[in-house]
Amino acid sequence: MGATVRDVLGRWAIVLVFALLYGVAVLLSDAFLEPVYVGNILRQAAPVGIAAIGTTLVMILGAVDLSIGAIISFSAVFCAVMMQGEAGNIGIAVAATLVVAAAFGAINGALNLASPGSSFILTLGSALALYGLTQLYSGGTARGIVSPGFREFFNHRLGDVLPVLALAMLAIAAVMEIVLRTTRFGRQIYLIGSNREAARLSGLPVAAVTFACYVVSGLFAGLGGIAVLARSGVSSTFVGRGFEFDALAAIVLGGTVFRGGRGTVVGTVAGTLVLFIAFNLVNILGFNYNLQLVLKGTIIIVASAGYAWLGRDR
Amino acid sequence: MAFDAVAAARSARNAGIYALLVAAVVLAALFVPSFATPTNVGNVVTQSAALGLVAIGQTFVIAAGMIDLSVGQLLGLSVVLTCALSEGRGELLVPVALAMVALGAVVGSVHSWLVNWLRIEPLILTFGSLSILQGVIFTMTDRSVGRAPEALRWIANERVLGFPVAGVLLVVFGVVAHALLRNTRFGLRLLATGDDGESARRAGVDVARVRWGAFVLSAIGATAGGLLVAGRLGTGYPNAGQGFELDAIVAAVLGGTSLAGGRASIVGTIGAVLLLGVIANVLNLLEVSAFVQTLAKGLIVVGAILLTRGAPVVAARAPGAVAAG
Amino acid sequence: MRNEPSRRTFVGGSLALALGGTSTLLTPLAARAQTTDRAAQKKQMAETVDTAKFKKAGPYTIGVAAGYMSNSWVVFCLQHIRWEASQHKDVKDVIVTDASFNPGKQVADIEDLISKNVSLIIYWPVDEKAIQPALEKAVAKGIPTINAGGGFTYSNGTVSNAFIDQYALGEMVAQHFAADLGGKGKVFAMLPIAGTTAAVDQLAALKDVLAKHKGIELLSAEHGDWNRAKAKQITENLLQRYPKIDGVYSPAGQMSMGVVEAFEEAGRAKNLVMSPGDEYNGWMKWVVKNKKGGAVTFPTRAGQEATKLGLRILAGQPVPRGLVIPSQYIAPAEAAKYAEMDKPDDWWASNLPANFKPKA
């Protein structure tokens, strides 16, 4: 009996937390009832949310990708440089950025295959190397000019409320959730994450799936970088620094346990929203901006402990 | 028989890292102008001492099969507190130093409590506490505060008979840590726990207590390193600890400590710390751009892991994953 | 387990201590009112430095200990150094180290430059206090040190300064701002990294000017850390907190861009009064398009002046302790002369010849 209740709680915990937090937020400030403000929160959350969706796959697999902050930073700068301020370049700039970002994901994947089980430090190392590369590429300044119309398009509010960028995040999330739930690839990810050895012995293509997940994570980090460019332009070569913390917090909050085998994209997106509502709450109540860092860390720890407790005795 | 083989393998690995160190120093002396002066070599040791302390602490945690990512920010907190509390007053040096040790003990205990009783993976836990510590530091202050006592600045920067005092301190710490790891029951139990937690428990090892010791040592390594950095900077800069955790882990791994746990070498860690210091120094003297240095550092991290990876099959479990219990 | 109760007590006690400690630590350390004594500083600036002990013959090697290079202003400043160096036959090399915002590394960088026997060290600090001992070592060895950038340092480790007077800059900005506001309105301030000379002096100047304009109310002073995205996010939240904001004091153009974007997206930009920013190219483009705001310059040629100062010192000529590079006001109507529409936002107007400009 207890196990079933815990089961249900585990699955719906994030929704409960979201509802609870939103309720508290509304009580503390009626800004949260204004559609424009809520639309703003969604847009703020979009870069992290999109990147986190990709990384969710890696974490269901039982590994981590801590290099997404670096990939986001590089992608934002690279995309702006490719655009060169010409509207006609948008297509090729975005495409080139995604290819390069996916390539970094591939490098991460290859490294992980060469030395499985050390993904956290491998991706920390590749992140450092990529930060160096970004600086070399840009010469220190955020060179590059965003094409006209690009930012306007993504910041435009549909129905005066929902920014296109936010809609993009929701659409991407829906697609990836479907992929996870219905395709064989998705099922394989869950199986490998639950028990890597058993999966390998059953003949599942563990190496290929792992590699693919890292490529996806890199690709989505690239999307996240483009999203950052859309949302606030680029004025430095490390716009994405720290995003890996936000993403990890969102993913863990959304129910993807660190050990692997469980998790959903929907949970990650919900976790992202919870995170950004919390951040905005901190700001709007006039608290020190740095309390957000404390909040992030606490969420990571408490959410991990909570889900671990809910999932015990499985 | 088997024991001898293990010890022999360890000696071989230690010899390896020191051979690399000697080779690097010789090459640098031959090809890098300005490297081979007593001042510069002393500088390298002084510049590396703080990392050495942090890396020694990290070695214990990794040996136990875990990881501690919070040491960088903990070091930063120690720097800020040391300078803010002492405000340059020499008589406060000892109390403040003791307070930093206590801080390490408290933080380490909290970490081990959360790992032991709430079953949180050390990787995720210390990733979260890293953020919390950073938030605490920046909420306390967003700018440099306080002043380090003169005596601390002397320890961190000066030399006695040509030897950097900080280097002597590092050696002393290293000797004590080495004895702790190799010559005490605690050390034995630590390595057994890191090697295979389940077997260790069944053999009667109090795994929870071992983890406690490991985390406390790691945290004290960080706060002690913070004392040195405070002495080096003279002022409590909030972001002083950034990056120390990665460097410490890399140094431990390069020095022969396995990320999977169960195998460690304090001697190797110190050698690796010095090697990293020599590399950074040489890159500066060769006027390599800082951007390239960052890239190089990342490549070193990745390279260190790839070159020293443990048995792939066993390492299928993410390091730090706490087995049921 | 013999030691179980005592261990549990210790661990439990530690946890309680940690939670208690964390909550007390979460209160800011006694906020020290940090102000600059302007009168004293003026006297210090005017002091003449006896440069006899630094005099040496060429060829010279210039060492640049950069606190950070990942910022377009310092990139341009460095290019000015290189440009000036290229015009002197007796300067044979410029060596640059980058501490990447790590004060410990900047200490090590300065030590390494000393090891390399540079003739002169030009620097901008991550943290002034942290590097003073290292700079003093340089001075003791006869290597003059020059602070280039946005703050005046009067100490044994810094021989001279080529700098922008942040108070004068802030005052000019605030005066034009108050005039544009018509002397009344609710405003907030967007400042650089807290604790930097720029942040401290700009806020002080604003407050002094506002003291003469009682109709203007300062709602809040925020720190955007020269980061456009951060400035935007802070502004979005301020827009929610305060239903009426008439103007924003933001001397750093980079941050001004984030600020105006937030206002534009909230639909509250129409009657917004922006203070002059600086000559950051992205901001200049905005000024040209919207015909308001203007700029008070934060000249990147501080690097050039620092180099000239250094070479004079090496020649044994007397120099002042502090050389101010004056800021000038650019009215919105003249912005078009300074804005480079085909260059990136992260760019600065300058007189650099084409081959010394950073890559675009």
CSV table of C-alpha atoms in Angstrom, one decimal, chain A residues 36-303:
chain,number,residue,atom,x,y,z
A,36,VAL,CA,2.3,39.5,-19.2
A,37,TYR,CA,4.4,38.8,-16.2
A,38,VAL,CA,3.8,35.1,-16.4
A,39,GLY,CA,4.7,35.2,-20.1
A,40,ASN,CA,7.9,36.9,-19.0
A,41,ILE,CA,8.8,34.1,-16.6
A,42,LEU,CA,8.2,31.6,-19.4
A,43,ARG,CA,10.5,33.5,-21.6
A,44,GLN,CA,13.2,33.8,-19.0
A,45,ALA,CA,12.9,30.1,-18.4
A,46,ALA,CA,13.1,29.1,-22.0
A,47,PRO,CA,16.9,28.9,-22.6
A,48,VAL,CA,17.4,26.8,-19.5
A,49,GLY,CA,14.3,24.8,-20.1
A,50,ILE,CA,15.2,23.9,-23.7
A,51,ALA,CA,18.8,22.9,-22.8
A,52,ALA,CA,17.6,20.9,-19.8
A,53,ILE,CA,15.2,18.9,-22.0
A,54,GLY,CA,18.2,17.5,-23.9
A,55,THR,CA,20.2,16.8,-20.8
A,56,THR,CA,17.3,15.0,-19.2
A,57,LEU,CA,18.0,12.1,-21.6
A,58,VAL,CA,21.6,11.9,-20.5
A,59,MET,CA,20.5,11.8,-16.9
A,60,ILE,CA,17.8,9.2,-17.4
A,61,LEU,CA,20.7,7.2,-18.8
A,62,GLY,CA,22.5,7.6,-15.5
A,63,ALA,CA,25.2,10.0,-16.5
A,64,VAL,CA,25.5,13.8,-16.4
A,65,ASP,CA,26.4,16.6,-18.8
A,66,LEU,CA,27.9,19.6,-17.0
A,67,SER,CA,29.2,21.2,-20.2
A,68,ILE,CA,25.9,22.6,-21.4
A,69,GLY,CA,26.7,26.1,-19.9
A,70,ALA,CA,29.8,26.2,-22.1
A,71,ILE,CA,27.9,25.0,-25.2
A,72,ILE,CA,25.2,27.6,-24.6
A,73,SER,CA,27.8,30.3,-24.3
A,74,PHE,CA,29.6,29.3,-27.5
A,75,SER,CA,26.5,28.8,-29.5
A,76,ALA,CA,25.2,32.2,-28.7
A,77,VAL,CA,28.4,33.9,-29.8
A,78,PHE,CA,28.8,31.7,-32.8
A,79,CYS,CA,25.3,32.2,-34.0
A,80,ALA,CA,25.6,36.0,-33.7
A,81,VAL,CA,28.9,35.9,-35.7
A,82,MET,CA,27.3,33.7,-38.4
A,83,MET,CA,24.4,36.1,-38.8
A,84,GLN,CA,26.7,39.1,-39.4
A,85,GLY,CA,23.6,41.4,-39.1
A,86,GLU,CA,22.0,40.1,-42.3
A,87,ALA,CA,18.4,38.8,-42.2
A,88,GLY,CA,19.2,36.4,-45.0
A,89,ASN,CA,21.8,34.6,-42.8
A,90,ILE,CA,19.4,33.5,-40.1
A,91,GLY,CA,18.7,30.1,-41.6
A,92,ILE,CA,22.3,29.2,-42.2
A,93,ALA,CA,23.5,30.7,-38.9
A,94,VAL,CA,21.0,28.6,-36.9
A,95,ALA,CA,21.8,25.5,-38.9
A,96,ALA,CA,25.5,25.9,-38.5
A,97,THR,CA,25.2,26.6,-34.8
A,98,LEU,CA,23.2,23.4,-34.2
A,99,VAL,CA,25.7,21.3,-36.2
A,100,VAL,CA,28.6,22.6,-34.1
A,101,ALA,CA,26.7,22.2,-30.9
A,102,ALA,CA,25.8,18.6,-31.8
A,103,ALA,CA,29.4,18.0,-32.6
A,104,PHE,CA,30.4,19.1,-29.1
A,105,GLY,CA,27.8,16.7,-27.8
A,106,ALA,CA,29.3,14.0,-30.0
A,107,ILE,CA,32.8,14.7,-28.5
A,108,ASN,CA,31.3,14.4,-25.0
A,109,GLY,CA,29.6,11.2,-26.0
A,110,ALA,CA,32.9,9.8,-27.4
A,111,LEU,CA,34.7,10.7,-24.2
A,112,ASN,CA,32.1,9.1,-22.1
A,113,LEU,CA,32.4,5.9,-24.1
A,114,ALA,CA,36.1,5.9,-23.6
A,115,SER,CA,35.8,6.3,-19.9
A,116,PRO,CA,32.3,5.5,-18.7
A,117,GLY,CA,31.4,6.4,-15.2
A,118,SER,CA,33.4,9.6,-15.1
A,119,SER,CA,31.0,11.8,-17.0
A,120,PHE,CA,30.9,14.5,-14.4
A,121,ILE,CA,34.5,15.3,-14.6
A,122,LEU,CA,34.8,14.6,-18.3
A,123,THR,CA,32.1,17.2,-19.1
A,124,LEU,CA,33.6,19.6,-16.6
A,125,GLY,CA,36.9,19.3,-18.5
A,126,SER,CA,35.3,19.6,-21.9
A,127,ALA,CA,33.4,22.7,-20.6
A,128,LEU,CA,36.6,24.3,-19.6
A,129,ALA,CA,38.2,23.5,-22.9
A,130,LEU,CA,35.2,25.0,-24.7
A,131,TYR,CA,35.3,28.2,-22.7
A,132,GLY,CA,38.9,28.6,-23.8
A,133,LEU,CA,37.9,27.9,-27.4
A,134,THR,CA,35.1,30.4,-27.2
A,135,GLN,CA,37.4,33.1,-26.0
A,136,LEU,CA,39.9,32.3,-28.7
A,137,TYR,CA,37.2,32.4,-31.3
A,138,SER,CA,35.8,35.7,-30.2
A,139,GLY,CA,39.0,37.4,-29.1
A,140,GLY,CA,37.4,38.3,-25.8
A,141,THR,CA,34.6,40.5,-27.1
A,142,ALA,CA,31.2,39.2,-28.0
A,143,ARG,CA,31.6,39.9,-31.7
A,144,GLY,CA,28.8,39.2,-34.0
A,145,ILE,CA,25.6,41.1,-34.9
A,146,VAL,CA,22.2,39.6,-34.6
A,147,SER,CA,20.1,39.7,-37.7
A,148,PRO,CA,17.3,42.1,-37.7
A,149,GLY,CA,14.0,40.5,-37.1
A,150,PHE,CA,15.4,37.5,-35.3
A,151,ARG,CA,15.0,38.8,-31.8
A,152,GLU,CA,11.8,40.6,-32.6
A,153,PHE,CA,10.3,37.3,-33.8
A,154,PHE,CA,11.1,35.3,-30.7
A,155,ASN,CA,10.2,38.1,-28.3
A,156,HIS,CA,6.9,38.8,-30.0
A,157,ARG,CA,3.9,37.9,-27.8
A,158,LEU,CA,1.2,35.9,-29.3
A,159,GLY,CA,-2.1,37.3,-28.2
A,160,ASP,CA,-0.1,39.9,-26.4
A,161,VAL,CA,0.7,37.4,-23.8
A,162,LEU,CA,2.8,34.3,-24.8
A,163,PRO,CA,6.2,35.0,-26.2
A,164,VAL,CA,7.1,32.9,-29.2
A,165,LEU,CA,10.2,31.7,-27.4
A,166,ALA,CA,8.1,30.3,-24.6
A,167,LEU,CA,5.9,28.5,-27.1
A,168,ALA,CA,9.0,27.1,-28.7
A,169,MET,CA,10.1,25.6,-25.4
A,170,LEU,CA,6.7,24.0,-24.9
A,171,ALA,CA,6.6,22.6,-28.4
A,172,ILE,CA,10.1,21.1,-28.1
A,173,ALA,CA,9.1,19.6,-24.8
A,174,ALA,CA,6.0,18.0,-26.2
A,175,VAL,CA,7.9,16.5,-29.1
A,176,MET,CA,10.7,15.1,-26.8
A,177,GLU,CA,8.2,13.6,-24.3
A,178,ILE,CA,6.5,11.8,-27.2
A,179,VAL,CA,9.9,10.5,-28.4
A,180,LEU,CA,10.8,9.2,-24.9
A,181,ARG,CA,7.5,7.5,-24.3
A,182,THR,CA,6.6,6.0,-27.7
A,183,THR,CA,9.8,5.3,-29.6
A,184,ARG,CA,12.1,2.3,-29.1
A,185,PHE,CA,15.0,4.7,-28.6
A,186,GLY,CA,13.1,6.2,-25.7
A,187,ARG,CA,12.4,2.8,-24.1
A,188,GLN,CA,16.1,1.8,-24.5
A,189,ILE,CA,17.2,4.9,-22.6
A,190,TYR,CA,15.0,3.9,-19.7
A,191,LEU,CA,16.2,0.3,-19.7
A,192,ILE,CA,19.9,1.2,-19.9
A,193,GLY,CA,19.5,3.8,-17.2
A,194,SER,CA,17.8,1.3,-14.9
A,195,ASN,CA,20.5,-1.4,-15.3
A,196,ARG,CA,23.3,-0.8,-17.7
A,197,GLU,CA,24.9,-4.3,-17.3
A,198,ALA,CA,21.6,-6.1,-17.8
A,199,ALA,CA,20.9,-4.0,-20.8
A,200,ARG,CA,24.3,-4.7,-22.3
A,201,LEU,CA,23.9,-8.5,-21.7
A,202,SER,CA,20.5,-8.4,-23.4
A,203,GLY,CA,22.1,-7.0,-26.4
A,204,LEU,CA,20.9,-3.5,-26.3
A,205,PRO,CA,23.1,-1.0,-28.2
A,206,VAL,CA,24.3,0.7,-25.0
A,207,ALA,CA,27.2,2.5,-26.6
A,208,ALA,CA,25.1,3.9,-29.5
A,209,VAL,CA,22.3,5.1,-27.3
A,210,THR,CA,24.7,6.7,-24.9
A,211,PHE,CA,26.4,8.5,-27.7
A,212,ALA,CA,23.1,9.6,-29.2
A,213,CYS,CA,21.9,11.0,-25.9
A,214,TYR,CA,25.0,13.2,-25.6
A,215,VAL,CA,24.6,14.4,-29.1
A,216,VAL,CA,21.0,15.4,-28.2
A,217,SER,CA,22.1,17.1,-25.1
A,218,GLY,CA,24.7,19.1,-27.1
A,219,LEU,CA,22.2,19.9,-29.8
A,220,PHE,CA,19.6,21.2,-27.3
A,221,ALA,CA,22.2,23.2,-25.5
A,222,GLY,CA,22.8,24.8,-28.9
A,223,LEU,CA,19.1,25.5,-29.1
A,224,GLY,CA,19.4,27.0,-25.7
A,225,GLY,CA,22.2,29.3,-26.8
A,226,ILE,CA,20.1,30.5,-29.7
A,227,ALA,CA,17.3,31.1,-27.3
A,228,VAL,CA,19.6,33.2,-25.1
A,229,LEU,CA,20.6,35.2,-28.2
A,230,ALA,CA,16.9,35.7,-29.0
A,231,ARG,CA,16.0,36.6,-25.5
A,232,SER,CA,18.7,39.1,-24.5
A,233,GLY,CA,21.2,39.4,-27.3
A,234,VAL,CA,24.8,38.7,-26.5
A,235,SER,CA,27.2,40.9,-24.7
A,236,SER,CA,29.7,38.6,-23.3
A,237,THR,CA,31.5,35.3,-24.1
A,238,PHE,CA,30.1,33.4,-21.2
A,239,VAL,CA,26.4,34.1,-21.2
A,240,GLY,CA,25.6,30.5,-20.3
A,241,ARG,CA,27.9,30.2,-17.3
A,242,GLY,CA,26.0,28.6,-14.4
A,243,PHE,CA,23.2,27.3,-16.6
A,244,GLU,CA,24.3,23.7,-15.9
A,245,PHE,CA,23.3,24.4,-12.2
A,246,ASP,CA,19.9,25.7,-13.2
A,247,ALA,CA,19.4,22.8,-15.6
A,248,LEU,CA,20.4,20.2,-13.1
A,249,ALA,CA,18.2,21.7,-10.4
A,250,ALA,CA,15.2,21.7,-12.9
A,251,ILE,CA,15.9,18.1,-14.0
A,252,VAL,CA,16.3,16.7,-10.5
A,253,LEU,CA,13.3,18.7,-9.3
A,254,GLY,CA,11.3,17.2,-12.1
A,255,GLY,CA,11.8,13.7,-10.9
A,256,THR,CA,14.8,12.5,-12.9
A,257,VAL,CA,16.8,10.7,-10.2
A,258,PHE,CA,20.5,10.9,-10.4
A,259,ARG,CA,20.9,7.2,-10.5
A,260,GLY,CA,19.1,6.9,-13.8
A,261,GLY,CA,16.2,4.9,-15.1
A,262,ARG,CA,13.5,7.4,-14.2
A,263,GLY,CA,12.4,10.8,-15.3
A,264,THR,CA,10.3,12.7,-17.9
A,265,VAL,CA,10.7,15.7,-20.1
A,266,VAL,CA,7.4,17.1,-18.7
A,267,GLY,CA,8.9,16.9,-15.2
A,268,THR,CA,11.9,18.8,-16.3
A,269,VAL,CA,9.9,21.6,-17.8
A,270,ALA,CA,7.7,21.8,-14.7
A,271,GLY,CA,10.9,21.8,-12.7
A,272,THR,CA,12.3,24.7,-14.8
A,273,LEU,CA,9.1,26.7,-14.2
A,274,VAL,CA,9.2,26.0,-10.5
A,275,LEU,CA,12.8,27.2,-10.4
A,276,PHE,CA,12.1,30.4,-12.2
A,277,ILE,CA,9.0,31.2,-10.2
A,278,ALA,CA,11.2,30.8,-7.1
A,279,PHE,CA,13.9,33.1,-8.6
A,280,ASN,CA,11.4,35.7,-9.5
A,281,LEU,CA,9.8,35.4,-6.1
A,282,VAL,CA,13.2,36.1,-4.5
A,283,ASN,CA,13.7,39.2,-6.6
A,284,ILE,CA,10.2,40.6,-6.3
A,285,LEU,CA,10.2,40.3,-2.6
A,286,GLY,CA,13.4,42.4,-2.6
A,287,PHE,CA,15.7,39.7,-1.3
A,288,ASN,CA,19.4,39.6,-2.1
A,289,TYR,CA,19.9,38.4,-5.6
A,290,ASN,CA,22.5,35.9,-4.4
A,291,LEU,CA,19.9,34.0,-2.3
A,292,GLN,CA,19.0,32.5,-5.6
A,293,LEU,CA,22.2,30.5,-5.5
A,294,VAL,CA,21.3,29.2,-2.0
A,295,LEU,CA,17.9,28.3,-3.3
A,296,LYS,CA,19.3,26.5,-6.3
A,297,GLY,CA,21.6,24.4,-4.2
A,298,THR,CA,18.9,23.6,-1.6
A,299,ILE,CA,16.5,22.6,-4.3
A,300,ILE,CA,19.0,20.2,-5.8
A,301,ILE,CA,19.7,18.6,-2.4
A,302,VAL,CA,16.1,18.5,-1.1
A,303,ALA,CA,14.6,17.3,-4.3
